[in-house]
Coordinates of C-alpha atoms in Angstrom, one line a residue:
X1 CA 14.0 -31.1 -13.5
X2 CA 16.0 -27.5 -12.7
X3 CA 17.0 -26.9 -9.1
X4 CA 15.1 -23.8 -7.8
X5 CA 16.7 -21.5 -5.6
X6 CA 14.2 -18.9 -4.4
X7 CA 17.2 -16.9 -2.4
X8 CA 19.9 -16.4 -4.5
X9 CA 21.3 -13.6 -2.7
X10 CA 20.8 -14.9 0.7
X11 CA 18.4 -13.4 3.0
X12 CA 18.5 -10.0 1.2
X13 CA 15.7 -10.2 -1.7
X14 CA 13.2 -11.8 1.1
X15 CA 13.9 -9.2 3.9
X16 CA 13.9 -6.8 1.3
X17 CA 10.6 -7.4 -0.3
X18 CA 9.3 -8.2 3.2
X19 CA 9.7 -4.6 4.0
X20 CA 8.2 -3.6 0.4
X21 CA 4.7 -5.3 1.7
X22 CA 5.0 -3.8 4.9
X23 CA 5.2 -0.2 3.4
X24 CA 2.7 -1.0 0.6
X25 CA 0.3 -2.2 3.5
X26 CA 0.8 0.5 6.3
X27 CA 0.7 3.2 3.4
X28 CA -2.4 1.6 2.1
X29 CA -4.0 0.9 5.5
X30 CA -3.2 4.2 6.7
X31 CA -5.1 6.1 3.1
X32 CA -8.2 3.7 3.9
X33 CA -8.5 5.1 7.3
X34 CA -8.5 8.4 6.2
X35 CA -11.0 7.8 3.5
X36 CA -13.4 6.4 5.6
X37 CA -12.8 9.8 7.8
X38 CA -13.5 11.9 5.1
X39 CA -15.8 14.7 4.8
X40 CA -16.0 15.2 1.3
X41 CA -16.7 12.8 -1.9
X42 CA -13.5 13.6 -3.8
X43 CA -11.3 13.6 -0.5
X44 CA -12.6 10.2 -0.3
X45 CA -12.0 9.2 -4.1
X46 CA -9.1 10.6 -3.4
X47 CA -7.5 8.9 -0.3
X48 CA -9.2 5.6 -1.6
X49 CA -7.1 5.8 -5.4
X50 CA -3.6 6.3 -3.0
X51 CA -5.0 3.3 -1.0
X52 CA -5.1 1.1 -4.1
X53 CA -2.1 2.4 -5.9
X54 CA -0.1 1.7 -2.6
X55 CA -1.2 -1.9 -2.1
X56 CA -1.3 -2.7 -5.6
X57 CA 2.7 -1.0 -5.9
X58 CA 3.8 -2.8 -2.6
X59 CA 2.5 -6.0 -3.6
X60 CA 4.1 -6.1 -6.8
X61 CA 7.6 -4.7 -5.7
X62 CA 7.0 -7.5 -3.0
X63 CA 7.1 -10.2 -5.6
X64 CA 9.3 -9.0 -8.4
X65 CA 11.8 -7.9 -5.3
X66 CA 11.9 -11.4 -4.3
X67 CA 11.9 -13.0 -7.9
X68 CA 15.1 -10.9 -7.9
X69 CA 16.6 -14.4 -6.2
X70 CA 14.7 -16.6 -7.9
X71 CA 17.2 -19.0 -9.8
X72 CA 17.2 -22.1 -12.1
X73 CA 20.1 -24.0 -12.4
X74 CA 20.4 -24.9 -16.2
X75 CA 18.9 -22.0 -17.7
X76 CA 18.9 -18.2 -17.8
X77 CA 15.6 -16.3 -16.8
X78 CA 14.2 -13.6 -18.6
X79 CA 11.0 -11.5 -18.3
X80 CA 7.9 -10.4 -20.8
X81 CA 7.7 -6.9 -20.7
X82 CA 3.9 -6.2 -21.6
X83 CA 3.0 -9.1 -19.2
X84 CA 4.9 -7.5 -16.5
X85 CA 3.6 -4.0 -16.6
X86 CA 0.1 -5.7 -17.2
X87 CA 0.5 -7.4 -14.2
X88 CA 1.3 -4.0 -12.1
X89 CA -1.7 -2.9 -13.5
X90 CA -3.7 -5.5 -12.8
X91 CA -3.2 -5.4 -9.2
X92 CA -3.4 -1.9 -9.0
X93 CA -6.8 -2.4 -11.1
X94 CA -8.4 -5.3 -8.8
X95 CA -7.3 -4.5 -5.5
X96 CA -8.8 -1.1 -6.8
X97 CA -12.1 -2.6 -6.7
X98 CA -12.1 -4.1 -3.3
X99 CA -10.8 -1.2 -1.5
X100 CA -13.5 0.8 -3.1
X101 CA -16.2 -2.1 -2.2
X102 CA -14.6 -1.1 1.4
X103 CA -15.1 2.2 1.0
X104 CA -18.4 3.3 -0.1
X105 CA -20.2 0.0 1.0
X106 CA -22.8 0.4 2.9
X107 CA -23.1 -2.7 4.8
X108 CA -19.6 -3.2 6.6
X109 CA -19.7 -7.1 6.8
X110 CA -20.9 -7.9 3.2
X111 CA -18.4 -5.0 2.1
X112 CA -15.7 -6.8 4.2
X113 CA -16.4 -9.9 2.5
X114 CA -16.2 -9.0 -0.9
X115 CA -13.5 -6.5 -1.3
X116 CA -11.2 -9.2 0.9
X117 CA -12.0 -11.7 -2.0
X118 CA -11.5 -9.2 -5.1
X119 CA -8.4 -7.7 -3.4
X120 CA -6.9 -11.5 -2.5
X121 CA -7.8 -12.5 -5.8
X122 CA -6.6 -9.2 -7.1
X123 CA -3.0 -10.4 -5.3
X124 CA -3.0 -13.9 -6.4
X125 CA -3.5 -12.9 -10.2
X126 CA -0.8 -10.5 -10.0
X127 CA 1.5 -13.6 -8.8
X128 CA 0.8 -15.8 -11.3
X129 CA 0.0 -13.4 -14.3
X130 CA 3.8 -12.0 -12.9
X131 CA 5.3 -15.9 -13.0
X132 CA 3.6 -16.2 -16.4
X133 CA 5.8 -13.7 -17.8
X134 CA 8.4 -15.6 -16.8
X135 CA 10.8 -17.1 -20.2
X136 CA 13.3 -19.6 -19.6
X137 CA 14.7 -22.8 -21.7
X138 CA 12.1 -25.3 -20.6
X139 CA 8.7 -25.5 -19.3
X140 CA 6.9 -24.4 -15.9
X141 CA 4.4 -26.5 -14.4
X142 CA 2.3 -26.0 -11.2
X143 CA 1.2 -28.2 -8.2
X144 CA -2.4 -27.4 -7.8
X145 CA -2.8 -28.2 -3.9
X146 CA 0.0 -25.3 -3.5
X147 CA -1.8 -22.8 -6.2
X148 CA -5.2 -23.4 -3.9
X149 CA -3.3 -22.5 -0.5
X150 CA -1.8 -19.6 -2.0
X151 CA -4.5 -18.2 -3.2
X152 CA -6.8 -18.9 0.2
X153 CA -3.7 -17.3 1.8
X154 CA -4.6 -14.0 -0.1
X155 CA -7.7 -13.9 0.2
X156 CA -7.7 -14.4 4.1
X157 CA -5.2 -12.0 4.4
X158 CA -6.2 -9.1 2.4
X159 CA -9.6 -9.5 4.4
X160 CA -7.9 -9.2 7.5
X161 CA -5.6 -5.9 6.2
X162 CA -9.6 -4.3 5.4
X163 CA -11.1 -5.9 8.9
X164 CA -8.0 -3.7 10.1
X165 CA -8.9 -0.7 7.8
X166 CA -11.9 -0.9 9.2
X167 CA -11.7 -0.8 12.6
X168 CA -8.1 0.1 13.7
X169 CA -7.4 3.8 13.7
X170 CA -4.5 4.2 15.9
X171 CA -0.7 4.5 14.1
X172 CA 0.7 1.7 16.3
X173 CA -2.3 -0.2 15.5
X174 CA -2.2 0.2 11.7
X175 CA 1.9 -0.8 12.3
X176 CA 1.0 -3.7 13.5
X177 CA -1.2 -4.3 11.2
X178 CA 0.9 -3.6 7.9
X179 CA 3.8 -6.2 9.6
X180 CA 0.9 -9.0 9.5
X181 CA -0.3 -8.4 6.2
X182 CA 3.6 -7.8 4.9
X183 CA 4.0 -11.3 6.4
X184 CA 0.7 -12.7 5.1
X185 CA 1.7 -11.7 1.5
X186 CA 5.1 -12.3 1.4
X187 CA 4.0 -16.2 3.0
X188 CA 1.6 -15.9 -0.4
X189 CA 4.2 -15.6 -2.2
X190 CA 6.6 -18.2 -1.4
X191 CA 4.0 -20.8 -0.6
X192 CA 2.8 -19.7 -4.9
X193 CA 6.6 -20.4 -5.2
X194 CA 7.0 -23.6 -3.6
X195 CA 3.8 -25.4 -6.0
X196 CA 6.4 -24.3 -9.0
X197 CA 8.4 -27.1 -10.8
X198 CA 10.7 -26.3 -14.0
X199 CA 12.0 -29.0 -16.6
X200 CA 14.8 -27.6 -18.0
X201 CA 15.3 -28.2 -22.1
X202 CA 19.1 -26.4 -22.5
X203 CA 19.2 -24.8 -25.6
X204 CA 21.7 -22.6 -27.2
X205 CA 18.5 -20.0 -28.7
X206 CA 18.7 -16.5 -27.1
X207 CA 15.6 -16.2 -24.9
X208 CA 13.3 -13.3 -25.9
X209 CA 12.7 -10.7 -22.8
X210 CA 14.6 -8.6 -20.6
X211 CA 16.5 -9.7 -17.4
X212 CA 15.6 -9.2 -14.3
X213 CA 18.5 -6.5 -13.7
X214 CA 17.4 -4.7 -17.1
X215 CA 14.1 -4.3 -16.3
X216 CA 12.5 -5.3 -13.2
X217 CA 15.4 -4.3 -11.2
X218 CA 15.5 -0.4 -12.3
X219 CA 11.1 -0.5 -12.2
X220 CA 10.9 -1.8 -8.5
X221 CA 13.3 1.0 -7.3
X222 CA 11.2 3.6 -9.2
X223 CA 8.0 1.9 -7.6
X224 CA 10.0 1.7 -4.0
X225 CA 10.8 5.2 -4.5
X226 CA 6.9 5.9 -4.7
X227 CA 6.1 4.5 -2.1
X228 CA 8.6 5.9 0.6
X229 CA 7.6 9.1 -0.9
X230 CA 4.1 8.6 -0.7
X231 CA 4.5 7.3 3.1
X232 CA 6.3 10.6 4.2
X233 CA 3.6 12.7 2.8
X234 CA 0.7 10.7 4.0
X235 CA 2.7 10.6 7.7
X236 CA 2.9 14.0 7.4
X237 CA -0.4 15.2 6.2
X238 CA -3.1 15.9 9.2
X239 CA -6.0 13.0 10.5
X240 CA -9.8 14.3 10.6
X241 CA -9.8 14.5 14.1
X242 CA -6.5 16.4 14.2
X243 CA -7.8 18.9 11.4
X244 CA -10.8 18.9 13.8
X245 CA -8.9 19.6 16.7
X246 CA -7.0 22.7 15.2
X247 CA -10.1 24.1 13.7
X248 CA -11.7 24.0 17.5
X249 CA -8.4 25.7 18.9
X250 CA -8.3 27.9 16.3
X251 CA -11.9 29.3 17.1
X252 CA -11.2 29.2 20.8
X253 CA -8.0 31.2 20.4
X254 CA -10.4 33.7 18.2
X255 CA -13.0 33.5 20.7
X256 CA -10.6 34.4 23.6
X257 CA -8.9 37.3 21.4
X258 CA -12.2 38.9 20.5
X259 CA -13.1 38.7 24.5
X260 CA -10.1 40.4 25.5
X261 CA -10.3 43.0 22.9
X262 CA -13.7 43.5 24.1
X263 CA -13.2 43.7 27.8
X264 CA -9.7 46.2 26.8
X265 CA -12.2 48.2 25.0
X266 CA -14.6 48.4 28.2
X267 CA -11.8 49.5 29.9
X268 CA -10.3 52.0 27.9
X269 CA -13.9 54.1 27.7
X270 CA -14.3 53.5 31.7
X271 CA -10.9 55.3 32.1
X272 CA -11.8 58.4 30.0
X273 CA -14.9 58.7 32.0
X274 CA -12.9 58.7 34.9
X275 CA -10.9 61.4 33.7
X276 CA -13.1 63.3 32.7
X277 CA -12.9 66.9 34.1
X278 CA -15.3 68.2 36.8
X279 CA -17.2 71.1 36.2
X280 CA -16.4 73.7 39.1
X281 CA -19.4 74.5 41.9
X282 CA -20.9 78.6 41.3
X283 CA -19.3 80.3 44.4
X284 CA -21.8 81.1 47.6
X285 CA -23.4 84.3 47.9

């Protein structure tokens, strides 16, 4: 059997892809909130297709951030390329669905229910379709106890992040939020890691694939890139109510201006009346 080390680099690949989740989270927590404010069909589509592409994009830089230290001892590690990118998809594709079951559902709690299981599953396949892609000199096996809790673990916890979505509309609410579901995933992922075992066959054959630093190295810094992007203009852009707000201060400032100009006016013609010229009296006879 290979010795595993899951944090080759130290603590920096799992406080890295920590804060991945978190951003991936808040980013897609914060684009369901304003869906569900929306006024309009496609502002809704809209918001709700950042939402997935967010959480989909975090999760995913999560995990291949943090595979980043994953090391065998015995073997070199390379990466499928279509499975990779299929996996990316994949998430994006599935948790998709759930935040769109979210979304337009009509009943909250059986919408709840069902886009938190299509979005956990939607994470766990994107772990384990990302581990199958995986090529190294030997074989990888699985304990199935650990598969089970990882996959309950992302299930309960991408309910919770739409339970939050839901009801939770303050920023330092959704913060907190996106910190428990960045913890909740990343906790998927390891506990998916620790039900891994790898039996080592050396062999002298070039592995087929690309390394991590080839390919999934540059790909997760586009993806990061995206998503702190993404997060500054979502941070920036205006809520409903504040839209709302500015619109009714906007039409009280009008209001006001169209009063004064009115009451000026008033004035102005009082004035001339005032000064008008008086007609002198015919003299006594």
């Amino acid at each position: 059997m290979g010795h595993l080390d899951h944090a080759a680099y130290g603590w920096l690949t799992p406080v890295l892809s920590y804060v991945m989740a978190c951003i991936g989270a808040a980013l897609g927590l914060r684009c369901t909130v304003c869906a569900l404010a929306a006024t309009t069909g496609s502002s809704r589509r809209n918001w709700l297709l950042t939402a997935a592409s967010a959480i989909g994009t975090g999760i995913w830089t999560m995990h291949f951030v943090a595979m980043l230290g994953f090391d065998v001892t015995g073997t070199e590690i390379h990466y499928n390329v279509p499975l990779t990118v299929l996996s990316l998809l994949g998430a994006m594709l599935v948790v998709g669905a759930g935040v769109f079951a979210v979304g337009y559902g009509r009943a909250r709690g059986r919408s709840l229910v069902l886009g938190g299981l299509t979005t956990g599953l939607g994470v766990a396949s994107m772990h384990y379709l990302g581990m199958a892609a995986l090529r190294l000199h030997g074989s990888v096996s699985y304990d199935p106890l650990m598969v089970g809790l990882s996959v309950v673990i992302a299930v309960v916890a991408a309910t919770a992040a739409l339970w939050a979505a839901l009801n939770i509309k303050s920023p330092v609410a959704v913060t907190v939020a996106s910190l428990v579901m960045g913890a909740a995933v990343s906790s998927m992922h390891y506990t998916g890691m620790l039900a891994v075992a790898v039996r080592v066959v050396p062999s002298e054959q070039a592995l087929p694939g690309a390394t991590a630093m080839q390919f999934i190295f540059p790909l997760a810094v586009g993806l990061g890139s995206y998503l702190f992007i993404t997060s500054a203009f979502v941070a920036l852009s205006p809520t409903a109510d504040e839209r709302a707000a500015s619109a009714s201060a906007s039409a009280s400032a009008s209001a006001s201006a169209s009063a004064s100009a009115s009451a000026s006016a008033a004035r102005h013609l009082g004035g001339g009346q005032a000064a008008a010229p008086v007609a002198p009296s015919a003299p006594a006879r």
